[in-house]
CSV table of C-alpha atoms in Angstrom, one decimal:
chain,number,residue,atom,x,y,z
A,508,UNK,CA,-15.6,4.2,-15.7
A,509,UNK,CA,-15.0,4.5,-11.5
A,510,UNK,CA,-12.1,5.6,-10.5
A,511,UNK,CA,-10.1,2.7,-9.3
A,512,UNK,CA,-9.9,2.6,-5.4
A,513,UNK,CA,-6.0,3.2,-3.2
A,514,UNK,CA,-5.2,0.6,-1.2
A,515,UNK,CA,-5.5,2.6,1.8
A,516,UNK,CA,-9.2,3.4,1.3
A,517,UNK,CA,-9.8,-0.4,0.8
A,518,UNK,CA,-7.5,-1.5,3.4
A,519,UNK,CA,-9.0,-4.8,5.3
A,520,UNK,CA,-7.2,-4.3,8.7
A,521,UNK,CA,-8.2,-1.7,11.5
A,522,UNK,CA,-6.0,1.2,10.4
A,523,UNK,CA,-6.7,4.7,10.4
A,524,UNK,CA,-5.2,6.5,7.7
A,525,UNK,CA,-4.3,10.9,7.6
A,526,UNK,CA,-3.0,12.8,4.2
A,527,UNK,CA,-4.0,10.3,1.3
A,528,UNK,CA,-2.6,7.4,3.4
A,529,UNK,CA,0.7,8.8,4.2
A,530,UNK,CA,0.5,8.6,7.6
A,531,UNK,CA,-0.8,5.3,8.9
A,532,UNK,CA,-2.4,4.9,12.6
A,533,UNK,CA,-3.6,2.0,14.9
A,534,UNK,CA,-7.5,1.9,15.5
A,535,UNK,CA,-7.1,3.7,18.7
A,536,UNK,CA,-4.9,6.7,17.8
A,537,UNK,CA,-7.2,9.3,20.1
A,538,UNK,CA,-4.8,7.7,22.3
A,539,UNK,CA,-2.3,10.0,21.1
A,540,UNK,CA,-4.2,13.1,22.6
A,541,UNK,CA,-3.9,11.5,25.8
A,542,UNK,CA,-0.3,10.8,25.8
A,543,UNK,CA,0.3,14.5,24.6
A,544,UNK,CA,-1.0,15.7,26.9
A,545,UNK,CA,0.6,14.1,29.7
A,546,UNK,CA,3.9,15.3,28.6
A,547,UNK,CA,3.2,18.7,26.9
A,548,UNK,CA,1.4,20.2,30.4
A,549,UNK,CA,3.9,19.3,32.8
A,550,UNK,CA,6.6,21.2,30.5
A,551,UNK,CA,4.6,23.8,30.0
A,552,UNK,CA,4.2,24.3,34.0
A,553,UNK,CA,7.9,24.8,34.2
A,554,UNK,CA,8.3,26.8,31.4
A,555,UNK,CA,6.4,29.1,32.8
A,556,UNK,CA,6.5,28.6,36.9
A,557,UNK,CA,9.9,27.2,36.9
A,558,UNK,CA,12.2,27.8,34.0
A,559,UNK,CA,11.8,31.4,33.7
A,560,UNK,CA,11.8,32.2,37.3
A,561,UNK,CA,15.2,30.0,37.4
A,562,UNK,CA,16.7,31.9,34.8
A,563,UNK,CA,16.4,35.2,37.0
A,564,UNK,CA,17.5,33.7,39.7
A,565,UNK,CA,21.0,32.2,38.4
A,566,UNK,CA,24.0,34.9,38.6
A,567,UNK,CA,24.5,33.7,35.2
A,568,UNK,CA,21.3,34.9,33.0
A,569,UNK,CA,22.6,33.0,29.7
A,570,UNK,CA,22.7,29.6,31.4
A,571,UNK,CA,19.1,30.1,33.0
A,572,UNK,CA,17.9,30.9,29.8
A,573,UNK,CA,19.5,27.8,28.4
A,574,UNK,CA,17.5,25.5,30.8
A,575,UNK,CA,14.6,26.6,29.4
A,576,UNK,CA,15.4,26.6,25.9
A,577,UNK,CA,16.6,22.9,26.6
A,578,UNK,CA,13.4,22.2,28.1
A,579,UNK,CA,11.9,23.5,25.0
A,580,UNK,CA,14.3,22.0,22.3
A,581,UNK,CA,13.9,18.2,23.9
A,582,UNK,CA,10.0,18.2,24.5
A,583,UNK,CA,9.9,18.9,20.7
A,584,UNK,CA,11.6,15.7,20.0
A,585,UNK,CA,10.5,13.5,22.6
A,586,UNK,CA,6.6,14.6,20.6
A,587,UNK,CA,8.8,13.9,17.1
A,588,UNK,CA,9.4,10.4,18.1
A,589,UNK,CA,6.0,10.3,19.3
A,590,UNK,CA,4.6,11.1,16.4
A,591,UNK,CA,7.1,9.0,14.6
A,592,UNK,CA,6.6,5.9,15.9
A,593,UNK,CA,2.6,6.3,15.9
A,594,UNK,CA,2.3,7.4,12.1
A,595,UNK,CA,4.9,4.6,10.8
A,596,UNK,CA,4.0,1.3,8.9
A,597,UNK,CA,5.4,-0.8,11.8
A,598,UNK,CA,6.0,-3.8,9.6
A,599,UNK,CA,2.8,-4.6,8.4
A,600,UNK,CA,3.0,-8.1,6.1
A,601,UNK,CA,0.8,-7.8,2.7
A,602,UNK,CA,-2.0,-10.1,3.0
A,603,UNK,CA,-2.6,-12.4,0.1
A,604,UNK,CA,-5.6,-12.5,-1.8
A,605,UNK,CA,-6.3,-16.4,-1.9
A,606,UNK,CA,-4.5,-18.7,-0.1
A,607,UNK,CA,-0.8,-19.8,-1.0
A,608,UNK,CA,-0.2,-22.2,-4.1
A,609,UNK,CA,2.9,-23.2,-4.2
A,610,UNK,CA,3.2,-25.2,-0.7
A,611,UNK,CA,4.8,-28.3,-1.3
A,612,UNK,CA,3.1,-31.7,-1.2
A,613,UNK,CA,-0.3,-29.5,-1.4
A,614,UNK,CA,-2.6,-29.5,-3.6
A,615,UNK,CA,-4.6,-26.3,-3.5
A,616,UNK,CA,-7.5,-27.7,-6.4
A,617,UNK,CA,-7.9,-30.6,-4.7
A,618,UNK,CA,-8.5,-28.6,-1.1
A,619,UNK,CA,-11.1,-26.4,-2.8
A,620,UNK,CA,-13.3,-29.5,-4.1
A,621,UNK,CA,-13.1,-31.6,-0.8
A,622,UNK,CA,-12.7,-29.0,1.7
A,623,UNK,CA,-9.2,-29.9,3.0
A,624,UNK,CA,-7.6,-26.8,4.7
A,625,UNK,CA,-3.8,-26.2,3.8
A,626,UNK,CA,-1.1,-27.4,6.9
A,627,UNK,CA,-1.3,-25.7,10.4
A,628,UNK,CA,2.4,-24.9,10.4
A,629,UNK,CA,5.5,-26.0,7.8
A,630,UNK,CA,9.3,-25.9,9.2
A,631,UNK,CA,11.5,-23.4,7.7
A,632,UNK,CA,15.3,-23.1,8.6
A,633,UNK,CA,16.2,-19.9,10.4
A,634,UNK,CA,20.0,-19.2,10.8
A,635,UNK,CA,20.3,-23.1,10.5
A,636,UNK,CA,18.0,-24.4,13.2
A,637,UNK,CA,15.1,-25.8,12.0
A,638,UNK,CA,11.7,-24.0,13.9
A,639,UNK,CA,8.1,-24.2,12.9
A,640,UNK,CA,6.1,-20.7,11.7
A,641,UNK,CA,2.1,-20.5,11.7
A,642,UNK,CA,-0.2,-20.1,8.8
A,643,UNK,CA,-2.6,-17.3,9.6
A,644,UNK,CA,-6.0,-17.8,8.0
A,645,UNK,CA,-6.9,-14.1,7.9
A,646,UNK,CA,-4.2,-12.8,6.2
A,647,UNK,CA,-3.8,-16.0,3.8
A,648,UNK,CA,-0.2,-16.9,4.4
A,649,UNK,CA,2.6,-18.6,6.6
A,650,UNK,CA,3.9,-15.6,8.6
A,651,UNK,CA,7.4,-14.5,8.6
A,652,UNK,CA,10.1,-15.5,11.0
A,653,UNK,CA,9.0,-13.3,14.2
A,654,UNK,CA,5.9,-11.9,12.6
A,655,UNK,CA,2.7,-12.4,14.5
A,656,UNK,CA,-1.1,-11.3,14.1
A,657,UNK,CA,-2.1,-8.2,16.1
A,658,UNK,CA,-5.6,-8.5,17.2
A,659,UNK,CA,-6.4,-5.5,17.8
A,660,UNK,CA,-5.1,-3.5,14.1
A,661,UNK,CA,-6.2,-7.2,12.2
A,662,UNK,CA,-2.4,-7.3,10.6
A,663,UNK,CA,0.3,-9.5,10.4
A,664,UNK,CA,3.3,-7.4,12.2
A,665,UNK,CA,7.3,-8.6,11.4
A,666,UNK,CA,9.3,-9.1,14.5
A,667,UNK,CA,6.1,-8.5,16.4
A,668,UNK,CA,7.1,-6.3,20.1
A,669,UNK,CA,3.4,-5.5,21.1
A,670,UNK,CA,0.4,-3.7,20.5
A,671,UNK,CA,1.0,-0.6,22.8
A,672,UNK,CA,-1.8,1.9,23.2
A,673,UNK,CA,-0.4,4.6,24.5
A,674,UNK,CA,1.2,5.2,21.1
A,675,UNK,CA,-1.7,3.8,19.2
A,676,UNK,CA,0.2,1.8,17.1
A,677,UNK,CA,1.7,-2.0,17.2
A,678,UNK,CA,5.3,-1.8,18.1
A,679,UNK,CA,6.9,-3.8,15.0
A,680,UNK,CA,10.3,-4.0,12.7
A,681,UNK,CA,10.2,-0.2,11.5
A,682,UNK,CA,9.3,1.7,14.5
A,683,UNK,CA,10.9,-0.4,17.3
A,684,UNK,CA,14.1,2.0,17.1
A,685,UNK,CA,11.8,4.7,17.0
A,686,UNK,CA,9.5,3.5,20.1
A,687,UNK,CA,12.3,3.0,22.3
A,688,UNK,CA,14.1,6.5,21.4
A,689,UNK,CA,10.6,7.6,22.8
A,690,UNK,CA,10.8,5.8,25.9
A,691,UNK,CA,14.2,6.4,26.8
A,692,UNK,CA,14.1,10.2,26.1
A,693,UNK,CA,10.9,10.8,27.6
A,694,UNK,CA,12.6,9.1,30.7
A,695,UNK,CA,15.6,11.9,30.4
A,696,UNK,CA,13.0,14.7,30.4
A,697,UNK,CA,11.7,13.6,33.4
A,698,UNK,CA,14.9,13.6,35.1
A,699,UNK,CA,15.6,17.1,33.5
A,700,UNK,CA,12.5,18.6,34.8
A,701,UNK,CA,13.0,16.7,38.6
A,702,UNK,CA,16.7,18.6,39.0
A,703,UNK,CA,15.8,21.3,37.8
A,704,UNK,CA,12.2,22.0,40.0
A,705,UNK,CA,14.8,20.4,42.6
A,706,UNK,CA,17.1,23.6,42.3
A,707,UNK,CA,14.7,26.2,42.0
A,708,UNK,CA,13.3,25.0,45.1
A,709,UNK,CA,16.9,24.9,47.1
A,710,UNK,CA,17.3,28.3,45.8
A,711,UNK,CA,13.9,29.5,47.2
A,712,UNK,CA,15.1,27.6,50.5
A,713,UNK,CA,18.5,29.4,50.4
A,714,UNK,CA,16.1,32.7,50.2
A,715,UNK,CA,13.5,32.2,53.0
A,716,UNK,CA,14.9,30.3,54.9
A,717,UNK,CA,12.4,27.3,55.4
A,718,UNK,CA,11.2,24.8,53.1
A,719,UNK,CA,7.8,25.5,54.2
A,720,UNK,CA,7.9,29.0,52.6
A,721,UNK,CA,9.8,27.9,49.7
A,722,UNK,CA,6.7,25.5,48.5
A,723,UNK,CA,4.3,28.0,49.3
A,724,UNK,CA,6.3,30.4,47.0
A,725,UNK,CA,6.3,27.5,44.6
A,726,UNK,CA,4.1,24.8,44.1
A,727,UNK,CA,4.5,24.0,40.9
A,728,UNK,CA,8.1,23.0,41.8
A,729,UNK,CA,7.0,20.4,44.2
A,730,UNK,CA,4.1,19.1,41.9
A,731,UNK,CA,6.6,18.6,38.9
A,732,UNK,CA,8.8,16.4,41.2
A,733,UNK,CA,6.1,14.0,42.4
A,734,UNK,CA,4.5,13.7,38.8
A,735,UNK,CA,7.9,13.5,37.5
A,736,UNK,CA,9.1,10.8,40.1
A,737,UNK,CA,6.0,8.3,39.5
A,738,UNK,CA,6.8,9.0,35.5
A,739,UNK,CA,10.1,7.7,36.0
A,740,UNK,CA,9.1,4.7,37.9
A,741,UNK,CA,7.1,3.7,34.3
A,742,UNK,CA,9.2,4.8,31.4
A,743,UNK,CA,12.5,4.3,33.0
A,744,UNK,CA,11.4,0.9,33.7
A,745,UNK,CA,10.1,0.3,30.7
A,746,UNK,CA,13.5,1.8,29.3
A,747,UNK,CA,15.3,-0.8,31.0
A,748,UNK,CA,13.4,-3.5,30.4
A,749,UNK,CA,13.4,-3.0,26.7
A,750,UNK,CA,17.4,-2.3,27.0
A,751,UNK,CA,17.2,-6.2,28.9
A,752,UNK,CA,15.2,-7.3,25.8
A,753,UNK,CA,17.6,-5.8,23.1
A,754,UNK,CA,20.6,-7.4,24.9
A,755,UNK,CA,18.9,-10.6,24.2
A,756,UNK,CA,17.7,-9.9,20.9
A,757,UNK,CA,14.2,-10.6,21.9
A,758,UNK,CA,11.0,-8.8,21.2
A,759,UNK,CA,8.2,-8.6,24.0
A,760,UNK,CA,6.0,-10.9,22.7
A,761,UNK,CA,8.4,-13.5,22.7
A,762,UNK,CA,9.5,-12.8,26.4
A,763,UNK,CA,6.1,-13.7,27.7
A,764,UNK,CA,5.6,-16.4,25.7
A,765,UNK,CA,9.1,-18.3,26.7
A,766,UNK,CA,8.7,-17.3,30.4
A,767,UNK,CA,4.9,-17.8,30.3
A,768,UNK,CA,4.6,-20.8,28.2
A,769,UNK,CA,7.4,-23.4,27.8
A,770,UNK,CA,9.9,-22.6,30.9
A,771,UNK,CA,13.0,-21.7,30.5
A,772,UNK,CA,15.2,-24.1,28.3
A,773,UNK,CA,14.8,-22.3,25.1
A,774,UNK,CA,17.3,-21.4,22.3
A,775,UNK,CA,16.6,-18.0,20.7
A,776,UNK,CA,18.2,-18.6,17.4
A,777,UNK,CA,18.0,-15.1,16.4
A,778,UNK,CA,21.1,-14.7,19.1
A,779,UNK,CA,24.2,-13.0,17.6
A,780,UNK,CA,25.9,-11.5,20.9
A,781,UNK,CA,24.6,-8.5,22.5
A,782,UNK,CA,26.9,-6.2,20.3
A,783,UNK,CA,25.6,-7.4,17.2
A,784,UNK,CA,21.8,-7.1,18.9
A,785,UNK,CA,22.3,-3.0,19.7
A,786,UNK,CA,23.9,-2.8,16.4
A,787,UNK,CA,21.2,-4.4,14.8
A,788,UNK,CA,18.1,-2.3,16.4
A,789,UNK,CA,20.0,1.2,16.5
A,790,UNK,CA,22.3,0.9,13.4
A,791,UNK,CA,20.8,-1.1,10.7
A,792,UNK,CA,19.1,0.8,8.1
A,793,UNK,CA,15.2,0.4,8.5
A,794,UNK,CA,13.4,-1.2,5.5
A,795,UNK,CA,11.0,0.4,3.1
A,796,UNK,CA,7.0,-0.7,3.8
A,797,UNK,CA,6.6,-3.6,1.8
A,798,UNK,CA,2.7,-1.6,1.5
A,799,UNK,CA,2.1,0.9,-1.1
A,800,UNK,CA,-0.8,2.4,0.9
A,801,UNK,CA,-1.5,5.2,-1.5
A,802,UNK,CA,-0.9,3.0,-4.8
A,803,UNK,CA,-4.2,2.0,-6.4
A,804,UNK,CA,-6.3,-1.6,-6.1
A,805,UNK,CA,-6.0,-4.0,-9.1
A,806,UNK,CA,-8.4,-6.7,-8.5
A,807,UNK,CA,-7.0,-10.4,-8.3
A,808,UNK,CA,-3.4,-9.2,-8.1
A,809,UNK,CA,-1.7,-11.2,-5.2
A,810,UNK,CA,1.0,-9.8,-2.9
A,811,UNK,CA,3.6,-12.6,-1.4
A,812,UNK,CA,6.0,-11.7,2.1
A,813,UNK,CA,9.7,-12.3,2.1
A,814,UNK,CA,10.9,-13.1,5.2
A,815,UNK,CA,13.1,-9.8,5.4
A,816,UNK,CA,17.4,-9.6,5.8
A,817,UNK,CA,17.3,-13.4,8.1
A,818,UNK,CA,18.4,-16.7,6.3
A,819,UNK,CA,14.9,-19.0,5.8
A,820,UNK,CA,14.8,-21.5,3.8
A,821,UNK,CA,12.0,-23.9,3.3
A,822,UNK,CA,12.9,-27.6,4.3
A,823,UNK,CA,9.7,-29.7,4.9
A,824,UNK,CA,6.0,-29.3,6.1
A,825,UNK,CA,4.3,-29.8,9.4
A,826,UNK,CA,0.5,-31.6,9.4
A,827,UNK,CA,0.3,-33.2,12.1
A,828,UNK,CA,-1.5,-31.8,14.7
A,829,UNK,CA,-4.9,-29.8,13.9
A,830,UNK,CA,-5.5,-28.0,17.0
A,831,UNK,CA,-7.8,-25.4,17.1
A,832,UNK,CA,-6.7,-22.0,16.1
A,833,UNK,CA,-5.7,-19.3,18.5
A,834,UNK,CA,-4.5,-16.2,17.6
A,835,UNK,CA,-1.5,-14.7,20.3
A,836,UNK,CA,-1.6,-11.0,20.9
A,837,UNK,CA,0.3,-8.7,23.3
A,838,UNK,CA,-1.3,-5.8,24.3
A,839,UNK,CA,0.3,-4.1,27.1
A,840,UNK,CA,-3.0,-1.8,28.5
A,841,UNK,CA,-2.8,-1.3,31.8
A,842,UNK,CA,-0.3,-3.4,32.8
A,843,UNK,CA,2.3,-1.1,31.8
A,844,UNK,CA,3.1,-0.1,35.4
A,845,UNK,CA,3.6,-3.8,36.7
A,846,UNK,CA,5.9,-4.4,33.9
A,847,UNK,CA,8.0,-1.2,34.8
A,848,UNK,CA,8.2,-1.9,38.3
A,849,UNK,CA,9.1,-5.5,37.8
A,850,UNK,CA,11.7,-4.8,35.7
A,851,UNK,CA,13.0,-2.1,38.2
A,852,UNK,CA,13.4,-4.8,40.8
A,853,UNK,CA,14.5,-8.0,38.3
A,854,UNK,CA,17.4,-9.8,38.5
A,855,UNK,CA,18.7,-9.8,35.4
A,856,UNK,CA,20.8,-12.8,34.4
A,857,UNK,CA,23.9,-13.4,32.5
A,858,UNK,CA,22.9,-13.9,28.6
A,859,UNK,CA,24.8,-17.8,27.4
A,860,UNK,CA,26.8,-17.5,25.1
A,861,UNK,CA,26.8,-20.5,22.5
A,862,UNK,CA,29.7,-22.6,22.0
A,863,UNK,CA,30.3,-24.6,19.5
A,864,UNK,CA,30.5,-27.9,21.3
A,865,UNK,CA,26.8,-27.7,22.4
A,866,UNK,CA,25.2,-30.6,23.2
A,867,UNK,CA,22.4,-32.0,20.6
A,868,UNK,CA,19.2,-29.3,20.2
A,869,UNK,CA,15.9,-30.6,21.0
A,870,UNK,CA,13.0,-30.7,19.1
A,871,UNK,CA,10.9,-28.9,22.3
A,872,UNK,CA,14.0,-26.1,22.4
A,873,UNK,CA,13.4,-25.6,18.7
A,874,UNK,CA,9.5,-25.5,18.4
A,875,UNK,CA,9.6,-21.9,20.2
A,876,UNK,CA,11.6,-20.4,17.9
A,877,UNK,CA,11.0,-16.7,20.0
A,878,UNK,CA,8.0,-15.1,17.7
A,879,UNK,CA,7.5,-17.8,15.8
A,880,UNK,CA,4.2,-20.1,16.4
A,881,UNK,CA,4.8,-23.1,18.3
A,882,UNK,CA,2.6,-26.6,17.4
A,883,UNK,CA,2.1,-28.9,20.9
A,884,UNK,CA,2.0,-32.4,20.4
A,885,UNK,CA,-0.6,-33.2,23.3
A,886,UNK,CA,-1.7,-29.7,24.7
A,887,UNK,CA,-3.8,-27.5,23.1
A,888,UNK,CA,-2.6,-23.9,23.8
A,889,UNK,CA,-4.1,-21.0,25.9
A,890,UNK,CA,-4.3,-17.5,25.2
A,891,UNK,CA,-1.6,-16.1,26.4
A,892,UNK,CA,-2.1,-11.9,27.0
A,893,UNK,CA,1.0,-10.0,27.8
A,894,UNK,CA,0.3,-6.5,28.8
C-alpha cells in the first residue's frame, strides 16, 4: 500500500514549500536573495569601512564599539522579520474539495444535472451592515470577509494587503504585523547607517581639513549615505503609508480599489477608531494556520473557512447579476517607488468618525465593503492592478 501523500506535497496553489512543509514560500521566493542582498552588503561596508574605523576614532572606545555592535545586533533582526514574514502561512483559506452544499435556496443536485452554477455573490452581515462577498470558483467557496484570490500564489488570502515580491510572499492576516515590523525597521537602519557615515565623515573633515580629503579618505562613507538616502525615500514611505492605512483599518487592496473604483463615499465597516485599529494589528494575538501543511491527504475529506474573530452572519443571497468573472489582485512590482513617494507628499486627511445619528446607508456605500467583492448593477468591472 502507498504511503498516503502530505498536504504540502499535493498542495494545488503556487507555493514553494522547505523542511517537510514547515516553512511555506510564495512562487517567487529567489526574490528573497535579492532583497538580502540589498541590505546585508551595505552593512557590511560599514562594518568594515565605517564602524570600526569610528570606533578608533571616538575618545570613548566602548561607545564606538557599541555602534558597531548595534549595527550588527539590528541587521540580524531586520533579516529575522524578513525571513519571518516570507516563510509564514499569510492567511491562506482551505480550499474546498466540491463546491459548497449548504447555500440556502440552492440546490446543488439539481445544478449538477442542468448545469446551473451556484450564485455570484450572497450578502452576509459584517459588524451589522449588510455587504456582499464573492464566490471564488477555484477555490470552491464564498471567500471570507476581506479575503481575496492572489493571482500570482493561486490562494484565497484573509484580509488580503498585497502580493509583494520583494518578500516573496502575499502580505495577508498572519504576517501583516510581521511585514510592517520589516519595513519600519529596515527604515531605522537606514537612518542608523546615514548618521553614522555622516559622523565619521565630519570627523575626517575635523582631521584634514577639507571635505574633499575627507571623501577621498573615505568613500564608503559617502556611498552609504546616497544608497541610504534613496532607501529611505522607499521604505520610509512605504512605512508611512502602511501607518496611514492601519489608522484606517484598511488593507492595501482595499485602498485602491475605493480610490480606484467607486470614489470616495464609502463606509469601511471594519472601522473601530484608530486606537482599536493599532491595537488590533500590533496587539492581538495572531491565529494558528487554518492549513496543516505537513498532515497527510485523505481523499474526499472537505475543509470549510470560518470567517475568523469578525461578527458574519448569513442573511440572504445575491443572484442577480452574472457578470463575467474577474479575479482582483494587487501586486505591488515595480511600482513600489511611486507608491512611497506619493505617500511622502499626500495629504493625509482627517479619518470620520461615526456618530450615531448618521444619516440612512446606501446600498452603493455598502456593496464595497473594503476587501470584500463588490457586484455592479450595470457595469461590468475592470481589472484593477495595484502595485
Amino acid at each position: 500500500m502507498a504511503k498516503p501523500k502530505r498536504v504540502y506535497q499535493s498542495w494545488k496553489g503556487n507555493n514553494k514549500f522547505l523542511l517537510d512543509g514547515r516553512l511555506v514560500f510564495g512562487p517567487d521566493a529567489k526574490s528573497l536573495i535579492v532583497t538580502f542582498t540589498l541590505i546585508l552588503v551595505p552593512v557590511v561596508i560599514f562594518c568594515v569601512f565605517v564602524a570600526s574605523n569610528l570606533a578608533h576614532k571616538l575618545t570613548t572606545g566602548s561607545i564606538g564599539y557599541a555602534i558597531l555592535v548595534l549595527a550588527v545586533v539590528f541587521t540580524i533582526y531586520v533579516l529575522f522579520l524578513l525571513l519571518s514574514t516570507s516563510s509564514k502561512d499569510p492567511g491562506i483559506v482551505p480550499r474546498n474539495s466540491h463546491p459548497p452544499e449548504d447555500v440556502s435556496g440552492y440546490d446543488s443536485s439539481a445544478s449538477i444535472d442542468v448545469g446551473k452554477p451556484l450564485p455570484r455573490t450572497k450578502e452576509i452581515i459584517v459588524n451589522g451592515l449588510p455587504v456582499r462577498v464573492k464566490y471564488c470558483e477555484t477555490c470552491m467557496l464564498y471567500r471570507p470577509p476581506r479575503c481575496s484570490h492572489c493571482s500570482v500564489c493561486n490562494n484565497c488570502v484573509e484580509r488580503f494587503d498585497h502580493h509583494c515580491p520583494w518578500v516573496g510572499q502575499c502580505i495577508g492576516k498572519r504576517n501583516y504585523r510581521c511585514f510592517f515590523l520589516f519595513v519600519s525597521s529596515t527604515a531605522l537602519l537606514c537612518v542608523y547607517v546615514f548618521s553614522m557615515s555622516a559622523l565619521y565623515l565630519k570627523l575626517l573633515v575635523d582631521d584634514y581639513g577639507t571635505a574633499w580629503k575627507a571623501i577621498k579618505v573615505s568613500p564608503a562613507s559617502v556611498a552609504l549615505m546616497a544608497y541610504c538616502f534613496v532607501s529611505l525615500w522607499f521604505v520610509g514611505g512605504l512605512t508611512g503609508f502602511h501607518l496611514y492605512l492601519i489608522s484606517r483599518n484598511q488593507t492595501t487592496y482595499e485602498n485602491f480599489r475605493h480610490r480606484g473604483l467607486r470614489g470616495d463615499n464609502r463606509i469601511n465597516v471594519y472601522y473601530r477608531g484608530c486606537m482599536n485599529s493599532f491595537v488590533e494589528v500590533f496587539c492581538s494575538k495572531i491565529e494558528p494556520s487554518k492549513n496543516n501543511f505537513r498532515g497527510y491527504v485523505h481523499e474526499g475529506a472537505s475543509k470549510t473557512s470560518k470567517g475568523g474573530n469578525i461578527q458574519v452572519t448569513e442573511v440572504d443571497i445575491s443572484d442577480e447579476d452574472r457578470r463575467v468573472k474577474v479575479e482582483d489582485d494587487l501586486e505591488i512590482g515595480d511600482d513600489l517607488m511611486k507608491i512611497s513617494q506619493r505617500r511622502n507628499s499626500q495629504d493625509i486627511g482627517d479619518i470620520r468618525g461615526r456618530g450615531s445619528d448618521r444619516s440612512p446607508i446606501s446600498r452603493s456605500e455598502l456593496d464595497f465593503g473594503f476587501g470584500l467583492e463588490s457586484q455592479f448593477s450595470s457595469k461590468s468591472e475592470s481589472r484593477h492592478s495595484g502595485w
